[in-house]
mmCIF file of C-alpha atoms in Angstrom:
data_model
loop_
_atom_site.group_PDB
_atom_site.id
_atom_site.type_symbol
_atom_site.label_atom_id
_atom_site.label_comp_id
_atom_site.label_asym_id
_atom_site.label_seq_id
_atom_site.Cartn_x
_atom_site.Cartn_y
_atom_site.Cartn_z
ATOM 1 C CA UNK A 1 11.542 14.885 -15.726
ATOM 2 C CA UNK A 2 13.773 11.924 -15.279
ATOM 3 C CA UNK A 3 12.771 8.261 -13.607
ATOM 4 C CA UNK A 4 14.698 9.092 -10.281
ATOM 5 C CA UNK A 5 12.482 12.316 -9.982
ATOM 6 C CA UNK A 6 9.189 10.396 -10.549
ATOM 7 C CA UNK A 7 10.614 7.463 -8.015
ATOM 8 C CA UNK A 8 11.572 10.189 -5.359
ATOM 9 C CA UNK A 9 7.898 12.358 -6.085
ATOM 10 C CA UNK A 10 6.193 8.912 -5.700
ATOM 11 C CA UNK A 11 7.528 8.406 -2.496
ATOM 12 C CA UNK A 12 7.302 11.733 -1.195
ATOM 13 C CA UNK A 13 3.296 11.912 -2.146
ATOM 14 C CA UNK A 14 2.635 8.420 -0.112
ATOM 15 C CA UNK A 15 4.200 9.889 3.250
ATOM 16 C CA UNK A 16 1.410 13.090 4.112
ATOM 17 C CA UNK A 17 -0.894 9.772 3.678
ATOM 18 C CA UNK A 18 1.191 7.600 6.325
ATOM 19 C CA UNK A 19 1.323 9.950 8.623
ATOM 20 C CA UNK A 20 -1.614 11.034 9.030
ATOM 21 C CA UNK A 21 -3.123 7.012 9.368
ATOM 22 C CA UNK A 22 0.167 6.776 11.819
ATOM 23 C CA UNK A 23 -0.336 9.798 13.463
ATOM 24 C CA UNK A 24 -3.970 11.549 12.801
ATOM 25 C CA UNK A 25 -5.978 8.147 12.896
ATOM 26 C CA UNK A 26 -9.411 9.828 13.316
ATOM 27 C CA UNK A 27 -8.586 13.357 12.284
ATOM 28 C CA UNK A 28 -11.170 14.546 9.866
ATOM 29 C CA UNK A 29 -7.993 15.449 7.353
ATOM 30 C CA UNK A 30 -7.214 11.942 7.582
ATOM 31 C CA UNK A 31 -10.680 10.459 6.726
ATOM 32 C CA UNK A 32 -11.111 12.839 3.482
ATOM 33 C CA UNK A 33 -7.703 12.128 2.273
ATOM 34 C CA UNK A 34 -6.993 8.729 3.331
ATOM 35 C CA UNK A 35 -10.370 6.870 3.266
ATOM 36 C CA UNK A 36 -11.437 8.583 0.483
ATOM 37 C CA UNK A 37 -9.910 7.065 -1.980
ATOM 38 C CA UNK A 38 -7.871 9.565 -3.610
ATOM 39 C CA UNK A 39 -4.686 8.297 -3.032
ATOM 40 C CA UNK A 40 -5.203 4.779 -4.409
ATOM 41 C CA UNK A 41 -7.384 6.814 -7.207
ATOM 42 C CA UNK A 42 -4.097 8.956 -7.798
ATOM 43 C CA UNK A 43 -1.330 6.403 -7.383
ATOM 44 C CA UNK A 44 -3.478 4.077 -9.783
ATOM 45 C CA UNK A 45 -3.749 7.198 -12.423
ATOM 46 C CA UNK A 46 0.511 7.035 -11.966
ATOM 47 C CA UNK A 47 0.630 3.596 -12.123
ATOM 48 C CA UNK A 48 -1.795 3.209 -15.420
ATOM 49 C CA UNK A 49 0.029 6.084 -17.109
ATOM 50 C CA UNK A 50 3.446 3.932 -16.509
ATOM 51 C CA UNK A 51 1.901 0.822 -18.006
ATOM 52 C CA UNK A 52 0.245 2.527 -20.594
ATOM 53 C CA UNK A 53 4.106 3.799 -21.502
ATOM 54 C CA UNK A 54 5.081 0.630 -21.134
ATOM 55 C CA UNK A 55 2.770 -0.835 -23.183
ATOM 56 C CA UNK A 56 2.355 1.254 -26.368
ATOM 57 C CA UNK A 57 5.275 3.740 -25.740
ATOM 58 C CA UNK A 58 7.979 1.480 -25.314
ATOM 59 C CA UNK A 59 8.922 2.569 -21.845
ATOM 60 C CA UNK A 60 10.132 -1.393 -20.760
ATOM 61 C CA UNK A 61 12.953 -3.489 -21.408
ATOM 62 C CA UNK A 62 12.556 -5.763 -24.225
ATOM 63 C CA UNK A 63 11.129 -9.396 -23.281
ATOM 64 C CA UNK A 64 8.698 -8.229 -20.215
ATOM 65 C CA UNK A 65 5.611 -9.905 -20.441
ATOM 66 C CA UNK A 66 3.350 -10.593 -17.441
ATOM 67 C CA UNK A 67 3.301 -14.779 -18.731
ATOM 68 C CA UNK A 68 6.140 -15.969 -17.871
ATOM 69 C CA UNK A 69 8.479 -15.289 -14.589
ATOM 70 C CA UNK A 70 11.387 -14.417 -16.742
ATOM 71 C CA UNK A 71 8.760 -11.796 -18.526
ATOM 72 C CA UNK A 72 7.948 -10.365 -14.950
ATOM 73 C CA UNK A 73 11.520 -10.037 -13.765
ATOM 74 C CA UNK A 74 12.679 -8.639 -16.937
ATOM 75 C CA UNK A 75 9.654 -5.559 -16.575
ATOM 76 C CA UNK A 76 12.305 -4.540 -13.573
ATOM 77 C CA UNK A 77 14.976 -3.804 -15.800
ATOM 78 C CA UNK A 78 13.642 -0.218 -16.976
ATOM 79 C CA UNK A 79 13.086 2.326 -14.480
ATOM 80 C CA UNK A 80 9.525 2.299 -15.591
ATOM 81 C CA UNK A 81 9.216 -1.289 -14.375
ATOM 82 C CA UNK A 82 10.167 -0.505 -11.122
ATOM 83 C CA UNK A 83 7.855 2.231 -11.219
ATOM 84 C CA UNK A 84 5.150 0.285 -12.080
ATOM 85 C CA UNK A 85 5.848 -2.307 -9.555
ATOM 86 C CA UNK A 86 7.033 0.320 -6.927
ATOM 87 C CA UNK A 87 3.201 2.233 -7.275
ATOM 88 C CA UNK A 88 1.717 -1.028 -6.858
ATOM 89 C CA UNK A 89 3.007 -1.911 -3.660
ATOM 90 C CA UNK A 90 2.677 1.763 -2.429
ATOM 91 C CA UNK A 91 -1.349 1.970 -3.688
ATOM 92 C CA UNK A 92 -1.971 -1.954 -2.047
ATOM 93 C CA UNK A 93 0.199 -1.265 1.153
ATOM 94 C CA UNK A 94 -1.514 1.907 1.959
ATOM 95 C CA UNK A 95 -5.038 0.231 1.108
ATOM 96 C CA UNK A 96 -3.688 -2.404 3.908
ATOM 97 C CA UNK A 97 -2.867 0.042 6.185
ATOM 98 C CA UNK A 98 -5.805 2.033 6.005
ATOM 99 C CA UNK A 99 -7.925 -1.005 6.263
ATOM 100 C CA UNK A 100 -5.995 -2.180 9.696
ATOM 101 C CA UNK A 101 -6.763 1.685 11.341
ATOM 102 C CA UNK A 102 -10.322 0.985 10.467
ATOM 103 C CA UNK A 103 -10.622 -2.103 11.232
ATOM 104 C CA UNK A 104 -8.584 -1.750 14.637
ATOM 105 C CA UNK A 105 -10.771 1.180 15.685
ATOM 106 C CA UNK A 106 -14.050 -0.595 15.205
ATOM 107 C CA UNK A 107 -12.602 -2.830 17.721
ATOM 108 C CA UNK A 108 -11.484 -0.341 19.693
ATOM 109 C CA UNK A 109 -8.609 -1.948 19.648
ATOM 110 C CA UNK A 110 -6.003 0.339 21.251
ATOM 111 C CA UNK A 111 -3.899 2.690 18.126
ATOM 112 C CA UNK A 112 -0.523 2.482 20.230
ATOM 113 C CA UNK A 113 -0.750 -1.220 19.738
ATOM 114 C CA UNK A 114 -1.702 -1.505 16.362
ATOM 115 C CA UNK A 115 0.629 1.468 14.713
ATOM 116 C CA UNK A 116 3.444 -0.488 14.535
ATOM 117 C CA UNK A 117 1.734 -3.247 12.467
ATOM 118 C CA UNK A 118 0.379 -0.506 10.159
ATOM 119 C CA UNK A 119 3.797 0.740 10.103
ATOM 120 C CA UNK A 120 4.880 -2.803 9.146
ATOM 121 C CA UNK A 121 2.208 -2.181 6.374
ATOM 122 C CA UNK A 122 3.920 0.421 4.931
ATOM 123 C CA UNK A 123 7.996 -0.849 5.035
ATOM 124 C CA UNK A 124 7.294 -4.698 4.607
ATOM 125 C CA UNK A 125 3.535 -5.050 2.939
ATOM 126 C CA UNK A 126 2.069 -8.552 4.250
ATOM 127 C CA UNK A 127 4.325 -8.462 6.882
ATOM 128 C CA UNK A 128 2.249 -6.089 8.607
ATOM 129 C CA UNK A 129 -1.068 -7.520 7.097
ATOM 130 C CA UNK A 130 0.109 -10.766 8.916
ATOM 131 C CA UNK A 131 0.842 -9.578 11.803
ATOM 132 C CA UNK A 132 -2.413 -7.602 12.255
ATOM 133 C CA UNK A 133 -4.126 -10.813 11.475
ATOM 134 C CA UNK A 134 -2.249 -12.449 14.047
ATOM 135 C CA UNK A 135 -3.271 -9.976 17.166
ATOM 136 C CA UNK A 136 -6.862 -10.164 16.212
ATOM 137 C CA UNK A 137 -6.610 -13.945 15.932
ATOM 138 C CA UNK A 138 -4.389 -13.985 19.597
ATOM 139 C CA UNK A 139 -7.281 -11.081 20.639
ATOM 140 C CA UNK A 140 -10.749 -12.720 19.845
ATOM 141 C CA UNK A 141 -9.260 -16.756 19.541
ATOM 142 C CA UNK A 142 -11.197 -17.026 15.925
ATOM 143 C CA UNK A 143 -9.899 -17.254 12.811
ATOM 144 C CA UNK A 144 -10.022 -13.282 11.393
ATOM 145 C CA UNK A 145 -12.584 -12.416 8.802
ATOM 146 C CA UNK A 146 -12.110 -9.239 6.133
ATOM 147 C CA UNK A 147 -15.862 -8.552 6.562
ATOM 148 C CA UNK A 148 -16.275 -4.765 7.242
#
């Protein structure tokens, strides 16, 4: 299997889970799936295989190191890198956006109005974080608190 396969499974594994938090926000599919935990349990199983290959299999360019901002840019220049990186936005977005739907809902805050931010989530990752943060601030007038 070659690195564009893995990028374009990756991708294609996180979208069942977006849709149904988009689409299916209190679906029972959508709570065993999504809320679960097993997709941040599986996309941090991809991700830890990729650093392990990184690591002690030599799957990174030469010079990456996680000390130095030259070291961190230069983990991009193997297709692993970006793997790595790419599953760690897609596990910590997802986490975001799952967090929002619940969140929202224990507000009762409407989904129609808060789908787009979770969308947000998902293509621009504290974008959509931010903006959530900003409705409930604009909703309640108090500074928003992460407390479940």
């Amino acid at each position: 299997m070659n690195w564009d396969t893995l990028y374009l499974l990756l991708n294609a594994a996180i979208v069942p889970a977006w849709a149904l938090l988009l689409f299916m926000p209190r679906a029972e599919l959508t709570q065993k799936l999504v809320h679960s935990g097993i997709y941040p349990i599986g996309i941090g199983l991809f991700y830890l295989l990729c650093f392990l290959a990184a690591a002690f299999l030599g799957q990174a360019a030469e010079g990456f190191s996680f000390f130095t901002l030259d070291g961190v840019a230069t983990l991009f220049d193997h297709p692993n890198g970006v793997l790595i990186g790419w599953s760690h936005y897609l596990a910590f977005d997802l986490f975001v956006g799952a967090w929002i739907g619940r969140d929202a809902a224990r507000r009762n805050y409407s989904h129609m109005i808060v789908a787009p931010m979770m969308l947000f989530s998902y293509l621009y990752g504290p974008f959509g974080l931010l903006a959530y943060m900003v409705f409930r601030f604009w909703k309640e007038r108090q500074l928003p608190s992460l407390e479940e």
